[in-house]
Amino acid sequence: MRMAQLNTPLAVLFDLDGTLVDTAPDLAAAVNRIRIEQGLVPAPYEQLRPVASAGARGLIGAAFGLQPGDANYDTLRTAFLHNYASSIAVKSRLFDGVDTMLNALVSRGIVWGIVTNKAAKLTDALIPLIGLGHAACIISGDTTPHAKPIPEPLFEAARRLSLSPERCWYVGDDLRDIQAGHAAGMQTIAAGWGYCGNTEPVSWHADALLDTPLQLLDLLEQSSL
């Protein structure tokens, strides 16, 4: 955990997978279903979980060693997305403390929203099933022409909230989240409780690094106007 004194936000924006919601079990199941259908043993969950925030690209890469542009990648991606969409919230759950954190933000008069690289058709299917439909704004990976780490989705969220980006915090569990937040001029918080990919979040140069969602409330207490 590393906390700094940040400016008090008018809004806190969150990544979705690995930040608000533990979706890795359903994402891993979707890619392992393909392996099973091909007569292969499932890839170890411990191998898939760290790349869950990278979606199809990360999971297919971990499970099959293929990247976009490789032969058969597009076929696997189509099958993965079909599997995931059909079982999108079987084991996915809010991380411990997220509900309390979000309610505390609202009680303080701070709005919160979601900015994810997940495609809108998947975001829109998942959100009501996990109780996040009261977000003040929801920006998906295809809401704007470019996804994170390009800052455009964060700018769009600020526009929808009628706020300057500088009055927003952005919280995410992937290096791309911190890069996008910095580029948008937002104060950035690394969600150390999330997936975090294959790099240590301490190296991302976020303004703060937290171990649990509830530590965000401590960070707010330390913030200054």
C-alpha positions as a Markdown table, in Angstrom:
| # | Residue | x | y | z |
|---|---|---|---|---|
| 1 | Met | 0.0 | 0.0 | 0.0 |
| 2 | Arg | 1.2 | 3.5 | -0.8 |
| 3 | Met | -0.9 | 6.5 | -0.1 |
| 4 | Ala | -0.3 | 10.1 | -1.1 |
| 5 | Gln | -2.3 | 13.2 | -0.4 |
| 6 | Leu | -4.5 | 13.7 | -3.4 |
| 7 | Asn | -7.0 | 16.4 | -4.3 |
| 8 | Thr | -10.5 | 15.5 | -3.2 |
| 9 | Pro | -12.4 | 14.3 | -6.2 |
| 10 | Leu | -15.9 | 15.1 | -7.4 |
| 11 | Ala | -16.0 | 11.7 | -9.1 |
| 12 | Val | -14.2 | 8.4 | -8.9 |
| 13 | Leu | -14.1 | 6.3 | -12.0 |
| 14 | Phe | -13.3 | 2.6 | -12.0 |
| 15 | Asp | -12.1 | 0.0 | -14.3 |
| 16 | Leu | -14.5 | -3.0 | -14.2 |
| 17 | Asp | -12.7 | -6.4 | -14.5 |
| 18 | Gly | -10.2 | -6.9 | -11.7 |
| 19 | Thr | -11.1 | -3.6 | -10.0 |
| 20 | Leu | -14.8 | -3.7 | -9.1 |
| 21 | Val | -15.6 | -7.2 | -10.1 |
| 22 | Asp | -13.8 | -10.5 | -9.9 |
| 23 | Thr | -14.7 | -11.8 | -13.4 |
| 24 | Ala | -11.7 | -14.1 | -13.8 |
| 25 | Pro | -13.5 | -17.3 | -12.9 |
| 26 | Asp | -16.0 | -16.9 | -15.7 |
| 27 | Leu | -13.4 | -15.6 | -18.2 |
| 28 | Ala | -11.1 | -18.6 | -17.4 |
| 29 | Ala | -14.0 | -21.0 | -17.8 |
| 30 | Ala | -14.8 | -19.5 | -21.2 |
| 31 | Val | -11.4 | -20.1 | -22.6 |
| 32 | Asn | -11.0 | -23.5 | -20.9 |
| 33 | Arg | -14.2 | -24.7 | -22.4 |
| 34 | Ile | -12.5 | -24.4 | -25.8 |
| 35 | Arg | -9.5 | -26.4 | -24.6 |
| 36 | Ile | -11.8 | -29.1 | -23.3 |
| 37 | Glu | -13.8 | -29.3 | -26.6 |
| 38 | Gln | -10.4 | -29.7 | -28.4 |
| 39 | Gly | -9.5 | -32.6 | -26.1 |
| 40 | Leu | -7.0 | -30.6 | -24.1 |
| 41 | Val | -6.7 | -30.3 | -20.4 |
| 42 | Pro | -7.8 | -27.0 | -18.9 |
| 43 | Ala | -5.2 | -24.4 | -18.5 |
| 44 | Pro | -4.4 | -23.8 | -14.8 |
| 45 | Tyr | -6.5 | -21.0 | -13.2 |
| 46 | Glu | -3.4 | -19.5 | -11.7 |
| 47 | Gln | -2.0 | -19.1 | -15.2 |
| 48 | Leu | -5.2 | -17.4 | -16.5 |
| 49 | Arg | -6.2 | -15.1 | -13.6 |
| 50 | Pro | -3.3 | -12.6 | -14.0 |
| 51 | Val | -4.3 | -11.9 | -17.6 |
| 52 | Ala | -8.0 | -11.6 | -17.1 |
| 53 | Ser | -8.0 | -7.8 | -17.4 |
| 54 | Ala | -6.6 | -8.2 | -21.0 |
| 55 | Gly | -9.8 | -10.1 | -22.1 |
| 56 | Ala | -9.7 | -12.3 | -25.1 |
| 57 | Arg | -6.2 | -11.3 | -26.1 |
| 58 | Gly | -4.7 | -12.1 | -22.7 |
| 59 | Leu | -6.7 | -15.3 | -22.1 |
| 60 | Ile | -6.2 | -16.8 | -25.5 |
| 61 | Gly | -2.5 | -15.9 | -25.3 |
| 62 | Ala | -2.2 | -17.6 | -21.9 |
| 63 | Ala | -4.3 | -20.7 | -22.9 |
| 64 | Phe | -3.1 | -21.2 | -26.4 |
| 65 | Gly | 0.1 | -19.2 | -26.9 |
| 66 | Leu | -1.5 | -17.2 | -29.7 |
| 67 | Gln | -1.8 | -13.5 | -30.3 |
| 68 | Pro | -3.8 | -11.3 | -32.7 |
| 69 | Gly | -2.7 | -11.9 | -36.2 |
| 70 | Asp | -1.7 | -15.5 | -35.6 |
| 71 | Ala | -3.4 | -18.3 | -37.5 |
| 72 | Asn | -6.6 | -19.5 | -35.8 |
| 73 | Tyr | -6.6 | -16.6 | -33.3 |
| 74 | Asp | -9.8 | -15.0 | -34.7 |
| 75 | Thr | -11.6 | -18.4 | -34.6 |
| 76 | Leu | -10.6 | -18.9 | -31.0 |
| 77 | Arg | -11.6 | -15.3 | -30.1 |
| 78 | Thr | -15.1 | -15.8 | -31.6 |
| 79 | Ala | -15.5 | -19.1 | -29.6 |
| 80 | Phe | -14.3 | -17.5 | -26.4 |
| 81 | Leu | -16.6 | -14.5 | -26.7 |
| 82 | His | -19.6 | -16.8 | -27.4 |
| 83 | Asn | -18.7 | -18.9 | -24.4 |
| 84 | Tyr | -18.3 | -15.9 | -22.1 |
| 85 | Ala | -21.4 | -14.2 | -23.2 |
| 86 | Ser | -23.5 | -17.3 | -22.6 |
| 87 | Ser | -22.1 | -17.7 | -19.0 |
| 88 | Ile | -21.1 | -14.2 | -18.1 |
| 89 | Ala | -22.0 | -14.1 | -14.4 |
| 90 | Val | -21.9 | -17.6 | -13.1 |
| 91 | Lys | -19.1 | -17.0 | -10.6 |
| 92 | Ser | -18.3 | -13.3 | -11.1 |
| 93 | Arg | -18.7 | -11.3 | -7.9 |
| 94 | Leu | -17.9 | -7.9 | -6.6 |
| 95 | Phe | -14.6 | -7.8 | -4.7 |
| 96 | Asp | -15.0 | -7.7 | -0.9 |
| 97 | Gly | -15.6 | -4.2 | 0.2 |
| 98 | Val | -16.7 | -2.7 | -3.1 |
| 99 | Asp | -20.3 | -2.3 | -2.1 |
| 100 | Thr | -19.4 | -0.5 | 1.1 |
| 101 | Met | -16.9 | 1.7 | -0.8 |
| 102 | Leu | -19.4 | 2.7 | -3.4 |
| 103 | Asn | -22.1 | 3.5 | -0.9 |
| 104 | Ala | -19.6 | 5.6 | 1.1 |
| 105 | Leu | -18.7 | 7.6 | -2.0 |
| 106 | Val | -22.4 | 8.4 | -2.6 |
| 107 | Ser | -22.9 | 9.4 | 1.0 |
| 108 | Arg | -20.0 | 11.8 | 0.6 |
| 109 | Gly | -21.6 | 13.3 | -2.5 |
| 110 | Ile | -19.0 | 11.9 | -4.8 |
| 111 | Val | -20.3 | 10.3 | -8.0 |
| 112 | Trp | -18.8 | 7.2 | -9.4 |
| 113 | Gly | -18.7 | 5.6 | -12.8 |
| 114 | Ile | -17.2 | 2.8 | -14.8 |
| 115 | Val | -14.6 | 3.0 | -17.7 |
| 116 | Thr | -13.8 | -0.4 | -19.1 |
| 117 | Asn | -12.2 | -1.9 | -22.2 |
| 118 | Lys | -15.0 | -4.6 | -22.2 |
| 119 | Ala | -17.2 | -4.4 | -25.3 |
| 120 | Ala | -20.5 | -2.7 | -24.6 |
| 121 | Lys | -22.6 | -5.8 | -25.4 |
| 122 | Leu | -20.7 | -7.6 | -22.6 |
| 123 | Thr | -20.6 | -4.7 | -20.2 |
| 124 | Asp | -24.4 | -4.1 | -20.6 |
| 125 | Ala | -25.1 | -7.8 | -20.0 |
| 126 | Leu | -22.9 | -8.0 | -16.9 |
| 127 | Ile | -23.7 | -4.8 | -15.1 |
| 128 | Pro | -27.3 | -5.5 | -14.0 |
| 129 | Leu | -26.4 | -9.0 | -13.0 |
| 130 | Ile | -23.8 | -7.9 | -10.4 |
| 131 | Gly | -25.7 | -4.8 | -9.0 |
| 132 | Leu | -23.7 | -2.0 | -10.6 |
| 133 | Gly | -26.6 | -0.4 | -12.6 |
| 134 | His | -26.5 | 2.7 | -10.4 |
| 135 | Ala | -23.2 | 3.9 | -11.8 |
| 136 | Ala | -23.4 | 7.6 | -12.9 |
| 137 | Cys | -21.8 | 6.7 | -16.2 |
| 138 | Ile | -20.6 | 3.6 | -18.0 |
| 139 | Ile | -18.0 | 3.8 | -20.8 |
| 140 | Ser | -17.2 | 0.6 | -22.6 |
| 141 | Gly | -14.3 | -0.3 | -24.8 |
| 142 | Asp | -16.2 | 0.6 | -28.0 |
| 143 | Thr | -18.0 | 3.6 | -26.7 |
| 144 | Thr | -15.3 | 5.8 | -28.2 |
| 145 | Pro | -13.1 | 5.1 | -31.2 |
| 146 | His | -10.2 | 4.2 | -29.0 |
| 147 | Ala | -9.9 | 2.2 | -25.8 |
| 148 | Lys | -7.4 | 2.5 | -23.0 |
| 149 | Pro | -4.5 | 3.3 | -22.7 |
| 150 | Ile | -5.8 | 6.1 | -25.0 |
| 151 | Pro | -7.4 | 8.6 | -22.7 |
| 152 | Glu | -10.5 | 9.2 | -24.8 |
| 153 | Pro | -12.8 | 7.0 | -22.8 |
| 154 | Leu | -11.9 | 8.8 | -19.6 |
| 155 | Phe | -12.5 | 12.2 | -21.3 |
| 156 | Glu | -15.9 | 10.9 | -22.4 |
| 157 | Ala | -16.7 | 9.9 | -18.8 |
| 158 | Ala | -15.8 | 13.3 | -17.5 |
| 159 | Arg | -17.9 | 14.9 | -20.3 |
| 160 | Arg | -20.9 | 12.9 | -19.3 |
| 161 | Leu | -20.5 | 13.8 | -15.7 |
| 162 | Ser | -20.0 | 17.5 | -16.7 |
| 163 | Leu | -16.7 | 17.5 | -14.8 |
| 164 | Ser | -13.1 | 18.5 | -15.6 |
| 165 | Pro | -10.9 | 15.4 | -15.8 |
| 166 | Glu | -8.7 | 17.0 | -13.1 |
| 167 | Arg | -11.5 | 16.6 | -10.6 |
| 168 | Cys | -11.7 | 12.8 | -11.1 |
| 169 | Trp | -9.8 | 9.9 | -9.8 |
| 170 | Tyr | -9.3 | 6.8 | -11.9 |
| 171 | Val | -8.9 | 3.4 | -10.3 |
| 172 | Gly | -7.6 | 0.4 | -12.2 |
| 173 | Asp | -5.7 | -2.9 | -11.9 |
| 174 | Asp | -3.8 | -2.7 | -15.2 |
| 175 | Leu | -0.9 | -0.6 | -16.4 |
| 176 | Arg | -3.1 | 0.6 | -19.2 |
| 177 | Asp | -5.5 | 2.1 | -16.7 |
| 178 | Ile | -2.8 | 4.1 | -15.0 |
| 179 | Gln | -1.4 | 5.2 | -18.4 |
| 180 | Ala | -4.9 | 6.4 | -19.5 |
| 181 | Gly | -5.5 | 8.2 | -16.3 |
| 182 | His | -2.2 | 10.1 | -16.4 |
| 183 | Ala | -2.9 | 11.0 | -20.1 |
| 184 | Ala | -6.3 | 12.3 | -19.2 |
| 185 | Gly | -4.9 | 14.4 | -16.3 |
| 186 | Met | -6.7 | 12.4 | -13.6 |
| 187 | Gln | -5.2 | 11.3 | -10.4 |
| 188 | Thr | -4.6 | 7.6 | -10.6 |
| 189 | Ile | -4.9 | 4.8 | -8.1 |
| 190 | Ala | -3.6 | 1.3 | -8.7 |
| 191 | Ala | -5.9 | -1.5 | -7.5 |
| 192 | Gly | -3.4 | -3.9 | -5.9 |
| 193 | Trp | -6.2 | -6.3 | -5.1 |
| 194 | Gly | -6.9 | -6.9 | -8.7 |
| 195 | Tyr | -5.2 | -9.0 | -11.5 |
| 196 | Cys | -2.3 | -6.6 | -12.2 |
| 197 | Gly | -1.0 | -8.6 | -15.2 |
| 198 | Asn | 2.6 | -9.6 | -15.2 |
| 199 | Thr | 4.1 | -6.4 | -13.9 |
| 200 | Glu | 4.2 | -5.1 | -10.4 |
| 201 | Pro | 1.8 | -2.2 | -9.8 |
| 202 | Val | 4.4 | -0.4 | -7.7 |
| 203 | Ser | 6.3 | 0.2 | -11.0 |
| 204 | Trp | 3.3 | 1.9 | -12.7 |
| 205 | His | 3.9 | 5.4 | -11.1 |
| 206 | Ala | 0.3 | 5.7 | -10.0 |
| 207 | Asp | -0.5 | 8.5 | -7.5 |
| 208 | Ala | -1.5 | 5.8 | -5.0 |
| 209 | Leu | -1.4 | 2.0 | -4.6 |
| 210 | Leu | -4.0 | 0.4 | -2.5 |
| 211 | Asp | -4.4 | -3.2 | -1.3 |
| 212 | Thr | -8.1 | -3.3 | -0.7 |
| 213 | Pro | -11.2 | -1.3 | -2.0 |
| 214 | Leu | -11.9 | 0.0 | 1.5 |
| 215 | Gln | -8.5 | 1.8 | 1.6 |
| 216 | Leu | -10.0 | 4.2 | -0.9 |
| 217 | Leu | -12.0 | 5.7 | 1.9 |
| 218 | Asp | -8.8 | 6.2 | 3.9 |
| 219 | Leu | -7.3 | 7.9 | 0.9 |
| 220 | Leu | -10.4 | 10.2 | 0.7 |
| 221 | Glu | -9.9 | 11.1 | 4.4 |
| 222 | Gln | -6.4 | 12.2 | 3.6 |
| 223 | Ser | -7.3 | 14.2 | 0.5 |
| 224 | Ser | -7.3 | 18.0 | 0.4 |
| 225 | Leu | -9.6 | 20.4 | -1.4 |
